Amino acid sequence: MLGLARCWPFSALRQLGCVSLALLLAGCSLQQPPAPVETLYSGQTYRERPRGSLQSQNYTVKAGDTLYSIAWAADQDFRTLAQRNGLRSPYVIHPGQTLKLSGSATRTHNSSTATPPRPAPAKPRPAAASTGQVAKTSTENRENKSVDPAPQPSYAGSTTLQTSNTTGSVTASRDTALPDRVAQWRWPVKGKVIRRFSATEQGNKGLDIAAPTGTPVISAAEGRVVYAGSALRGYGQLIIIKHSDEYLSAYAHNSRILVKEKQRVSAGQKIAEVGSSDADRPMLHFEIRYKGKSVDPQRYLPRQ
């Protein structure tokens, strides 16, 4: 009996020690750093965060954010944003981390490369002041005219930067300024509209157009490709084209993409083929965005 009495307090103390250890481990686990955001997309689509909605100079990363979703909201290329913040693939960001949104490495580079060549036309013929001014003006005009055809083929931004040491006008017009407005829109595919636009919060933000796999998808208007890929979940093979400072169009669920980012496209140019990537049937999901907000495409497209 005396032996049992002596063992009981020890057993109680041992249980108390186990409980204390468990509480200590639980407290330590709460102090672990936040899990990194390693994927290009997680949780949100650009439907839920309008493009260009971030106007601040800095942004604090929130849970569920990705580098691409932040770049979309800031109306920037995610690679430029990564370079500005010293990020490398797989672009790991953490909730609470502050990212710089202001400034553009590409613009800074262009301005620095475009400026030095401009004094060049001032060297020709030591004629009178008025004659020299006319010669300088005509030389610049000839440069601008010769540059216009250059951007027509497909090209990447890095290629343009490599050739920017030739003349300042080449860099300045590498993108051939987009029009101020879209004069006319075209239907992006021949097919049947199976789901229309809805302005409700959870509604369809564009048109779903059914068409056989492989049906040509064309650009609804002249513009420049700002995104081509499959990083946005739910959209499959996606193309986004910028038509002006105010208008964008998006083409989702393609089976094949035929254009590259930063490529100029003309109205009616074939850019993809209909598919069923991230969709339950062959179709094209088409959106038009005005100042970052979804609008009803049928208000802009000609009547069928």
mmCIF file of C-alpha atoms in Angstrom:
data_model
loop_
_atom_site.group_PDB
_atom_site.id
_atom_site.type_symbol
_atom_site.label_atom_id
_atom_site.label_comp_id
_atom_site.label_asym_id
_atom_site.label_seq_id
_atom_site.Cartn_x
_atom_site.Cartn_y
_atom_site.Cartn_z
ATOM 1 C CA MET A 1 0.000 0.000 0.000
ATOM 2 C CA LEU A 2 2.768 2.377 0.891
ATOM 3 C CA GLY A 3 4.468 1.603 -2.467
ATOM 4 C CA LEU A 4 1.269 2.431 -4.434
ATOM 5 C CA ALA A 5 0.894 5.714 -2.558
ATOM 6 C CA ARG A 6 4.392 6.721 -3.486
ATOM 7 C CA CYS A 7 3.880 5.869 -7.199
ATOM 8 C CA TRP A 8 0.696 7.888 -7.597
ATOM 9 C CA PRO A 9 2.215 11.383 -7.259
ATOM 10 C CA PHE A 10 4.922 10.481 -9.775
ATOM 11 C CA SER A 11 2.307 9.381 -12.346
ATOM 12 C CA ALA A 12 0.372 12.596 -11.860
ATOM 13 C CA LEU A 13 3.527 14.661 -12.293
ATOM 14 C CA ARG A 14 4.408 12.773 -15.443
ATOM 15 C CA GLN A 15 0.986 13.497 -16.946
ATOM 16 C CA LEU A 16 1.306 17.152 -15.988
ATOM 17 C CA GLY A 17 4.709 17.280 -17.676
ATOM 18 C CA CYS A 18 3.286 15.805 -20.892
ATOM 19 C CA VAL A 19 0.496 18.397 -20.956
ATOM 20 C CA SER A 20 3.017 21.219 -20.421
ATOM 21 C CA LEU A 21 5.211 19.919 -23.244
ATOM 22 C CA ALA A 22 2.229 19.741 -25.611
ATOM 23 C CA LEU A 23 1.276 23.337 -24.817
ATOM 24 C CA LEU A 24 4.860 24.480 -25.396
ATOM 25 C CA LEU A 25 5.007 22.779 -28.810
ATOM 26 C CA ALA A 26 1.657 24.292 -29.790
ATOM 27 C CA GLY A 27 2.931 27.754 -28.865
ATOM 28 C CA CYS A 28 6.051 27.291 -30.971
ATOM 29 C CA SER A 29 4.035 26.153 -33.986
ATOM 30 C CA LEU A 30 2.081 29.422 -33.976
ATOM 31 C CA GLN A 31 5.297 31.352 -34.563
ATOM 32 C CA GLN A 32 6.204 29.671 -37.849
ATOM 33 C CA PRO A 33 6.661 32.038 -40.831
ATOM 34 C CA PRO A 34 3.772 32.329 -43.308
ATOM 35 C CA ALA A 35 3.717 29.772 -46.087
ATOM 36 C CA PRO A 36 5.235 31.133 -49.312
ATOM 37 C CA VAL A 37 3.065 31.836 -52.340
ATOM 38 C CA GLU A 38 4.962 29.803 -54.910
ATOM 39 C CA THR A 39 2.450 29.264 -57.681
ATOM 40 C CA LEU A 40 1.745 31.716 -60.465
ATOM 41 C CA TYR A 41 -1.957 31.598 -59.686
ATOM 42 C CA SER A 42 -3.868 30.851 -56.469
ATOM 43 C CA GLY A 43 -7.455 31.622 -55.627
ATOM 44 C CA GLN A 44 -8.354 34.723 -57.597
ATOM 45 C CA THR A 45 -9.023 35.296 -61.261
ATOM 46 C CA TYR A 46 -8.673 38.616 -62.999
ATOM 47 C CA ARG A 47 -12.487 38.693 -63.033
ATOM 48 C CA GLU A 48 -12.389 39.287 -59.287
ATOM 49 C CA ARG A 49 -9.648 41.933 -59.412
ATOM 50 C CA PRO A 50 -10.012 44.461 -62.260
ATOM 51 C CA ARG A 51 -6.895 45.206 -64.270
ATOM 52 C CA GLY A 52 -5.412 48.563 -63.286
ATOM 53 C CA SER A 53 -7.262 48.674 -59.964
ATOM 54 C CA LEU A 54 -3.975 49.054 -58.027
ATOM 55 C CA GLN A 55 -2.787 52.649 -58.341
ATOM 56 C CA SER A 56 -0.485 52.905 -55.313
ATOM 57 C CA GLN A 57 3.320 52.963 -55.418
ATOM 58 C CA ASN A 58 3.614 49.977 -53.069
ATOM 59 C CA TYR A 59 1.465 46.939 -52.294
ATOM 60 C CA THR A 60 1.402 44.625 -49.282
ATOM 61 C CA VAL A 61 0.968 40.960 -50.247
ATOM 62 C CA LYS A 62 -2.158 39.271 -48.863
ATOM 63 C CA ALA A 63 -2.958 35.588 -48.466
ATOM 64 C CA GLY A 64 -3.941 34.112 -51.834
ATOM 65 C CA ASP A 65 -2.043 36.750 -53.848
ATOM 66 C CA THR A 66 0.363 35.734 -56.575
ATOM 67 C CA LEU A 67 2.847 37.798 -58.513
ATOM 68 C CA TYR A 68 0.697 37.520 -61.611
ATOM 69 C CA SER A 69 -2.548 38.545 -59.915
ATOM 70 C CA ILE A 70 -0.802 41.605 -58.446
ATOM 71 C CA ALA A 71 0.762 42.493 -61.808
ATOM 72 C CA TRP A 72 -2.651 42.169 -63.472
ATOM 73 C CA ALA A 73 -4.277 44.495 -60.944
ATOM 74 C CA ALA A 74 -1.404 46.987 -61.375
ATOM 75 C CA ASP A 75 -1.648 46.768 -65.194
ATOM 76 C CA GLN A 76 1.952 45.576 -65.480
ATOM 77 C CA ASP A 77 3.852 42.625 -66.900
ATOM 78 C CA PHE A 78 4.569 40.172 -64.074
ATOM 79 C CA ARG A 79 8.170 39.767 -65.292
ATOM 80 C CA THR A 80 8.761 43.517 -65.011
ATOM 81 C CA LEU A 81 7.260 43.485 -61.524
ATOM 82 C CA ALA A 82 9.479 40.549 -60.551
ATOM 83 C CA GLN A 83 12.596 42.292 -61.864
ATOM 84 C CA ARG A 84 11.753 45.508 -60.025
ATOM 85 C CA ASN A 85 11.457 43.618 -56.743
ATOM 86 C CA GLY A 86 14.423 41.293 -57.266
ATOM 87 C CA LEU A 87 12.272 38.157 -57.590
ATOM 88 C CA ARG A 88 13.225 35.101 -59.595
ATOM 89 C CA SER A 89 11.247 32.087 -60.725
ATOM 90 C CA PRO A 90 9.199 30.551 -59.097
ATOM 91 C CA TYR A 91 8.432 34.091 -57.835
ATOM 92 C CA VAL A 92 7.976 33.269 -54.150
ATOM 93 C CA ILE A 93 6.136 36.005 -52.230
ATOM 94 C CA HIS A 94 4.877 36.038 -48.636
ATOM 95 C CA PRO A 95 1.792 37.591 -47.026
ATOM 96 C CA GLY A 96 2.899 40.863 -45.448
ATOM 97 C CA GLN A 97 5.701 41.407 -47.973
ATOM 98 C CA THR A 98 5.792 44.867 -49.598
ATOM 99 C CA LEU A 99 6.200 45.049 -53.380
ATOM 100 C CA LYS A 100 7.140 48.165 -55.348
ATOM 101 C CA LEU A 101 4.618 48.935 -58.082
ATOM 102 C CA SER A 102 5.857 52.304 -59.331
ATOM 103 C CA GLY A 103 8.397 52.841 -62.072
ATOM 104 C CA SER A 104 9.107 50.701 -65.100
ATOM 105 C CA ALA A 105 12.445 49.175 -65.982
ATOM 106 C CA THR A 106 11.448 48.957 -69.627
ATOM 107 C CA ARG A 107 10.485 52.621 -69.895
ATOM 108 C CA THR A 108 13.586 53.746 -68.070
ATOM 109 C CA HIS A 109 15.725 51.647 -70.403
ATOM 110 C CA ASN A 110 13.953 52.959 -73.478
ATOM 111 C CA SER A 111 14.316 56.582 -72.500
ATOM 112 C CA SER A 112 18.001 56.183 -71.788
ATOM 113 C CA THR A 113 18.653 54.448 -75.094
ATOM 114 C CA ALA A 114 16.469 56.765 -77.120
ATOM 115 C CA THR A 115 18.057 60.020 -75.989
ATOM 116 C CA PRO A 116 21.746 59.737 -77.104
ATOM 117 C CA PRO A 117 21.176 59.207 -80.853
ATOM 118 C CA ARG A 118 19.025 62.333 -81.330
ATOM 119 C CA PRO A 119 21.927 64.835 -81.703
ATOM 120 C CA ALA A 120 23.241 62.775 -84.664
ATOM 121 C CA PRO A 121 21.275 64.588 -87.397
ATOM 122 C CA ALA A 122 22.824 67.929 -86.317
ATOM 123 C CA LYS A 123 26.257 66.971 -87.768
ATOM 124 C CA PRO A 124 25.480 66.984 -91.536
ATOM 125 C CA ARG A 125 26.470 69.831 -93.826
ATOM 126 C CA PRO A 126 27.664 73.036 -92.147
ATOM 127 C CA ALA A 127 25.114 75.143 -94.032
ATOM 128 C CA ALA A 128 23.184 78.191 -92.867
ATOM 129 C CA ALA A 129 21.185 77.891 -89.652
ATOM 130 C CA SER A 130 17.845 77.757 -91.424
ATOM 131 C CA THR A 131 19.066 75.152 -93.934
ATOM 132 C CA GLY A 132 20.526 73.029 -91.134
ATOM 133 C CA GLN A 133 17.228 73.089 -89.285
ATOM 134 C CA VAL A 134 15.363 71.949 -92.411
ATOM 135 C CA ALA A 135 17.884 69.148 -92.959
ATOM 136 C CA LYS A 136 17.499 67.978 -89.365
ATOM 137 C CA THR A 137 13.718 67.941 -89.612
ATOM 138 C CA SER A 138 13.662 66.084 -92.914
ATOM 139 C CA THR A 139 16.164 63.527 -91.606
ATOM 140 C CA GLU A 140 14.003 62.788 -88.568
ATOM 141 C CA ASN A 141 10.924 62.503 -90.800
ATOM 142 C CA ARG A 142 12.693 59.975 -93.035
ATOM 143 C CA GLU A 143 13.670 57.961 -89.950
ATOM 144 C CA ASN A 144 10.106 57.890 -88.677
ATOM 145 C CA LYS A 145 8.755 56.791 -92.052
ATOM 146 C CA SER A 146 11.290 54.002 -92.381
ATOM 147 C CA VAL A 147 10.550 52.733 -88.894
ATOM 148 C CA ASP A 148 6.790 52.191 -89.344
ATOM 149 C CA PRO A 149 6.974 48.905 -91.293
ATOM 150 C CA ALA A 150 9.482 47.378 -88.849
ATOM 151 C CA PRO A 151 7.112 46.421 -86.014
ATOM 152 C CA GLN A 152 4.700 44.535 -88.319
ATOM 153 C CA PRO A 153 6.280 41.054 -87.962
ATOM 154 C CA SER A 154 6.118 39.145 -84.688
ATOM 155 C CA TYR A 155 8.767 40.259 -82.239
ATOM 156 C CA ALA A 156 9.718 40.131 -78.585
ATOM 157 C CA GLY A 157 10.483 43.133 -76.431
ATOM 158 C CA SER A 158 14.047 41.948 -75.806
ATOM 159 C CA THR A 159 14.741 41.973 -79.552
ATOM 160 C CA THR A 160 13.604 45.567 -79.793
ATOM 161 C CA LEU A 161 15.802 46.621 -76.903
ATOM 162 C CA GLN A 162 18.823 45.023 -78.551
ATOM 163 C CA THR A 163 18.280 47.084 -81.686
ATOM 164 C CA SER A 164 17.568 50.300 -79.799
ATOM 165 C CA ASN A 165 21.180 51.476 -80.176
ATOM 166 C CA THR A 166 20.649 52.264 -83.854
ATOM 167 C CA THR A 167 18.342 55.288 -83.724
ATOM 168 C CA GLY A 168 16.263 56.888 -81.049
ATOM 169 C CA SER A 169 13.163 56.776 -83.229
ATOM 170 C CA VAL A 170 13.341 52.979 -83.475
ATOM 171 C CA THR A 171 12.949 52.616 -79.718
ATOM 172 C CA ALA A 172 10.286 55.287 -79.446
ATOM 173 C CA SER A 173 8.088 53.662 -82.102
ATOM 174 C CA ARG A 174 8.891 50.026 -81.310
ATOM 175 C CA ASP A 175 5.228 49.474 -80.428
ATOM 176 C CA THR A 176 3.649 51.877 -82.906
ATOM 177 C CA ALA A 177 1.297 53.815 -80.626
ATOM 178 C CA LEU A 178 -2.071 52.175 -80.125
ATOM 179 C CA PRO A 179 -5.126 54.124 -81.298
ATOM 180 C CA ASP A 180 -6.944 56.376 -78.853
ATOM 181 C CA ARG A 181 -10.141 54.420 -79.375
ATOM 182 C CA VAL A 182 -11.428 51.311 -81.111
ATOM 183 C CA ALA A 183 -13.180 52.337 -84.313
ATOM 184 C CA GLN A 184 -14.915 49.000 -84.889
ATOM 185 C CA TRP A 185 -15.150 45.610 -83.176
ATOM 186 C CA ARG A 186 -15.426 42.231 -84.894
ATOM 187 C CA TRP A 187 -16.839 38.943 -83.693
ATOM 188 C CA PRO A 188 -13.837 36.866 -82.588
ATOM 189 C CA VAL A 189 -15.242 33.525 -83.799
ATOM 190 C CA LYS A 190 -18.082 32.084 -85.858
ATOM 191 C CA GLY A 191 -20.323 30.136 -83.541
ATOM 192 C CA LYS A 192 -23.383 30.152 -81.305
ATOM 193 C CA VAL A 193 -23.619 32.272 -78.157
ATOM 194 C CA ILE A 194 -24.498 29.819 -75.391
ATOM 195 C CA ARG A 195 -24.021 32.138 -72.426
ATOM 196 C CA ARG A 196 -24.356 35.903 -72.382
ATOM 197 C CA PHE A 197 -22.840 38.670 -70.277
ATOM 198 C CA SER A 198 -24.161 39.270 -66.769
ATOM 199 C CA ALA A 199 -23.415 42.330 -64.646
ATOM 200 C CA THR A 200 -24.092 40.497 -61.382
ATOM 201 C CA GLU A 201 -21.184 39.879 -59.028
ATOM 202 C CA GLN A 202 -20.963 36.159 -59.818
ATOM 203 C CA GLY A 203 -22.268 36.490 -63.370
ATOM 204 C CA ASN A 204 -20.527 35.706 -66.650
ATOM 205 C CA LYS A 205 -18.157 38.564 -67.471
ATOM 206 C CA GLY A 206 -18.244 37.994 -71.209
ATOM 207 C CA LEU A 207 -19.723 35.793 -73.923
ATOM 208 C CA ASP A 208 -19.382 32.020 -74.207
ATOM 209 C CA ILE A 209 -19.460 31.102 -77.902
ATOM 210 C CA ALA A 210 -19.692 27.429 -78.877
ATOM 211 C CA ALA A 211 -17.747 26.356 -81.967
ATOM 212 C CA PRO A 212 -16.001 23.181 -83.190
ATOM 213 C CA THR A 213 -12.452 22.522 -82.017
ATOM 214 C CA GLY A 214 -9.960 24.160 -84.359
ATOM 215 C CA THR A 215 -12.290 26.957 -85.486
ATOM 216 C CA PRO A 216 -10.217 30.116 -86.127
ATOM 217 C CA VAL A 217 -10.246 32.748 -83.389
ATOM 218 C CA ILE A 218 -9.502 36.260 -84.642
ATOM 219 C CA SER A 219 -8.558 39.508 -82.943
ATOM 220 C CA ALA A 220 -11.676 41.607 -82.420
ATOM 221 C CA ALA A 221 -9.711 44.788 -83.136
ATOM 222 C CA GLU A 222 -6.197 46.031 -83.796
ATOM 223 C CA GLY A 223 -3.893 45.900 -80.777
ATOM 224 C CA ARG A 224 -0.938 44.366 -78.974
ATOM 225 C CA VAL A 225 -0.806 41.012 -77.166
ATOM 226 C CA VAL A 226 -0.108 41.624 -73.473
ATOM 227 C CA TYR A 227 -0.606 38.030 -72.317
ATOM 228 C CA ALA A 228 -0.533 34.604 -73.961
ATOM 229 C CA GLY A 229 -0.449 31.503 -71.783
ATOM 230 C CA SER A 230 -2.300 29.276 -69.343
ATOM 231 C CA ALA A 231 -1.390 30.699 -65.913
ATOM 232 C CA LEU A 232 -4.932 31.793 -65.009
ATOM 233 C CA ARG A 233 -6.908 28.855 -63.628
ATOM 234 C CA GLY A 234 -10.276 28.353 -65.261
ATOM 235 C CA TYR A 235 -9.390 30.078 -68.544
ATOM 236 C CA GLY A 236 -7.202 27.449 -70.184
ATOM 237 C CA GLN A 237 -5.092 28.761 -73.057
ATOM 238 C CA LEU A 238 -5.728 32.506 -72.755
ATOM 239 C CA ILE A 239 -4.866 35.559 -74.874
ATOM 240 C CA ILE A 240 -5.298 39.162 -73.702
ATOM 241 C CA ILE A 241 -4.972 42.006 -76.220
ATOM 242 C CA LYS A 242 -4.640 45.705 -75.428
ATOM 243 C CA HIS A 243 -6.376 47.856 -78.031
ATOM 244 C CA SER A 244 -5.963 51.298 -76.464
ATOM 245 C CA ASP A 245 -5.296 52.863 -73.095
ATOM 246 C CA GLU A 246 -8.912 52.085 -72.204
ATOM 247 C CA TYR A 247 -9.828 48.816 -73.926
ATOM 248 C CA LEU A 248 -8.698 45.198 -73.512
ATOM 249 C CA SER A 249 -10.123 41.973 -74.891
ATOM 250 C CA ALA A 250 -9.647 38.405 -73.637
ATOM 251 C CA TYR A 251 -9.940 35.065 -75.474
ATOM 252 C CA ALA A 252 -10.077 31.920 -73.308
ATOM 253 C CA HIS A 253 -10.221 28.088 -73.615
ATOM 254 C CA ASN A 254 -8.200 27.965 -76.854
ATOM 255 C CA SER A 255 -6.680 24.717 -78.099
ATOM 256 C CA ARG A 256 -3.747 26.474 -79.742
ATOM 257 C CA ILE A 257 -2.258 29.968 -79.389
ATOM 258 C CA LEU A 258 -0.737 31.458 -82.544
ATOM 259 C CA VAL A 259 0.639 34.766 -81.230
ATOM 260 C CA LYS A 260 3.246 35.858 -78.704
ATOM 261 C CA GLU A 261 3.290 38.499 -75.992
ATOM 262 C CA LYS A 262 4.118 42.034 -77.215
ATOM 263 C CA GLN A 263 3.188 41.064 -80.775
ATOM 264 C CA ARG A 264 1.145 43.547 -82.800
ATOM 265 C CA VAL A 265 -2.030 42.109 -84.311
ATOM 266 C CA SER A 266 -4.441 43.555 -86.826
ATOM 267 C CA ALA A 267 -8.219 43.429 -86.693
ATOM 268 C CA GLY A 268 -9.398 40.088 -88.036
ATOM 269 C CA GLN A 269 -5.989 38.402 -87.703
ATOM 270 C CA LYS A 270 -6.101 34.745 -86.650
ATOM 271 C CA ILE A 271 -4.641 34.504 -83.143
ATOM 272 C CA ALA A 272 -5.781 31.090 -81.897
ATOM 273 C CA GLU A 273 -8.006 28.069 -82.464
ATOM 274 C CA VAL A 274 -11.094 27.111 -80.478
ATOM 275 C CA GLY A 275 -10.603 24.425 -77.847
ATOM 276 C CA SER A 276 -11.889 23.126 -74.538
ATOM 277 C CA SER A 277 -8.943 23.848 -72.236
ATOM 278 C CA ASP A 278 -10.397 24.319 -68.734
ATOM 279 C CA ALA A 279 -13.910 24.023 -70.228
ATOM 280 C CA ASP A 280 -16.448 21.198 -70.532
ATOM 281 C CA ARG A 281 -16.942 21.695 -74.275
ATOM 282 C CA PRO A 282 -15.241 23.408 -77.243
ATOM 283 C CA MET A 283 -15.968 27.103 -76.895
ATOM 284 C CA LEU A 284 -14.481 30.586 -76.776
ATOM 285 C CA HIS A 285 -14.969 32.749 -73.709
ATOM 286 C CA PHE A 286 -14.658 36.354 -74.952
ATOM 287 C CA GLU A 287 -14.454 39.483 -72.811
ATOM 288 C CA ILE A 288 -14.144 43.215 -73.451
ATOM 289 C CA ARG A 289 -12.863 45.407 -70.640
ATOM 290 C CA TYR A 290 -13.185 49.192 -70.479
ATOM 291 C CA LYS A 291 -10.863 50.901 -67.997
ATOM 292 C CA GLY A 292 -10.390 47.573 -66.226
ATOM 293 C CA LYS A 293 -14.091 46.769 -65.866
ATOM 294 C CA SER A 294 -15.991 44.083 -67.761
ATOM 295 C CA VAL A 295 -18.590 45.372 -70.215
ATOM 296 C CA ASP A 296 -21.168 43.590 -72.341
ATOM 297 C CA PRO A 297 -19.407 42.665 -75.618
ATOM 298 C CA GLN A 298 -22.701 42.673 -77.516
ATOM 299 C CA ARG A 299 -22.939 46.425 -76.975
ATOM 300 C CA TYR A 300 -19.820 46.771 -79.125
ATOM 301 C CA LEU A 301 -20.016 43.891 -81.603
ATOM 302 C CA PRO A 302 -22.061 44.191 -84.814
ATOM 303 C CA ARG A 303 -25.441 42.486 -84.818
ATOM 304 C CA GLN A 304 -25.495 38.969 -86.184
#
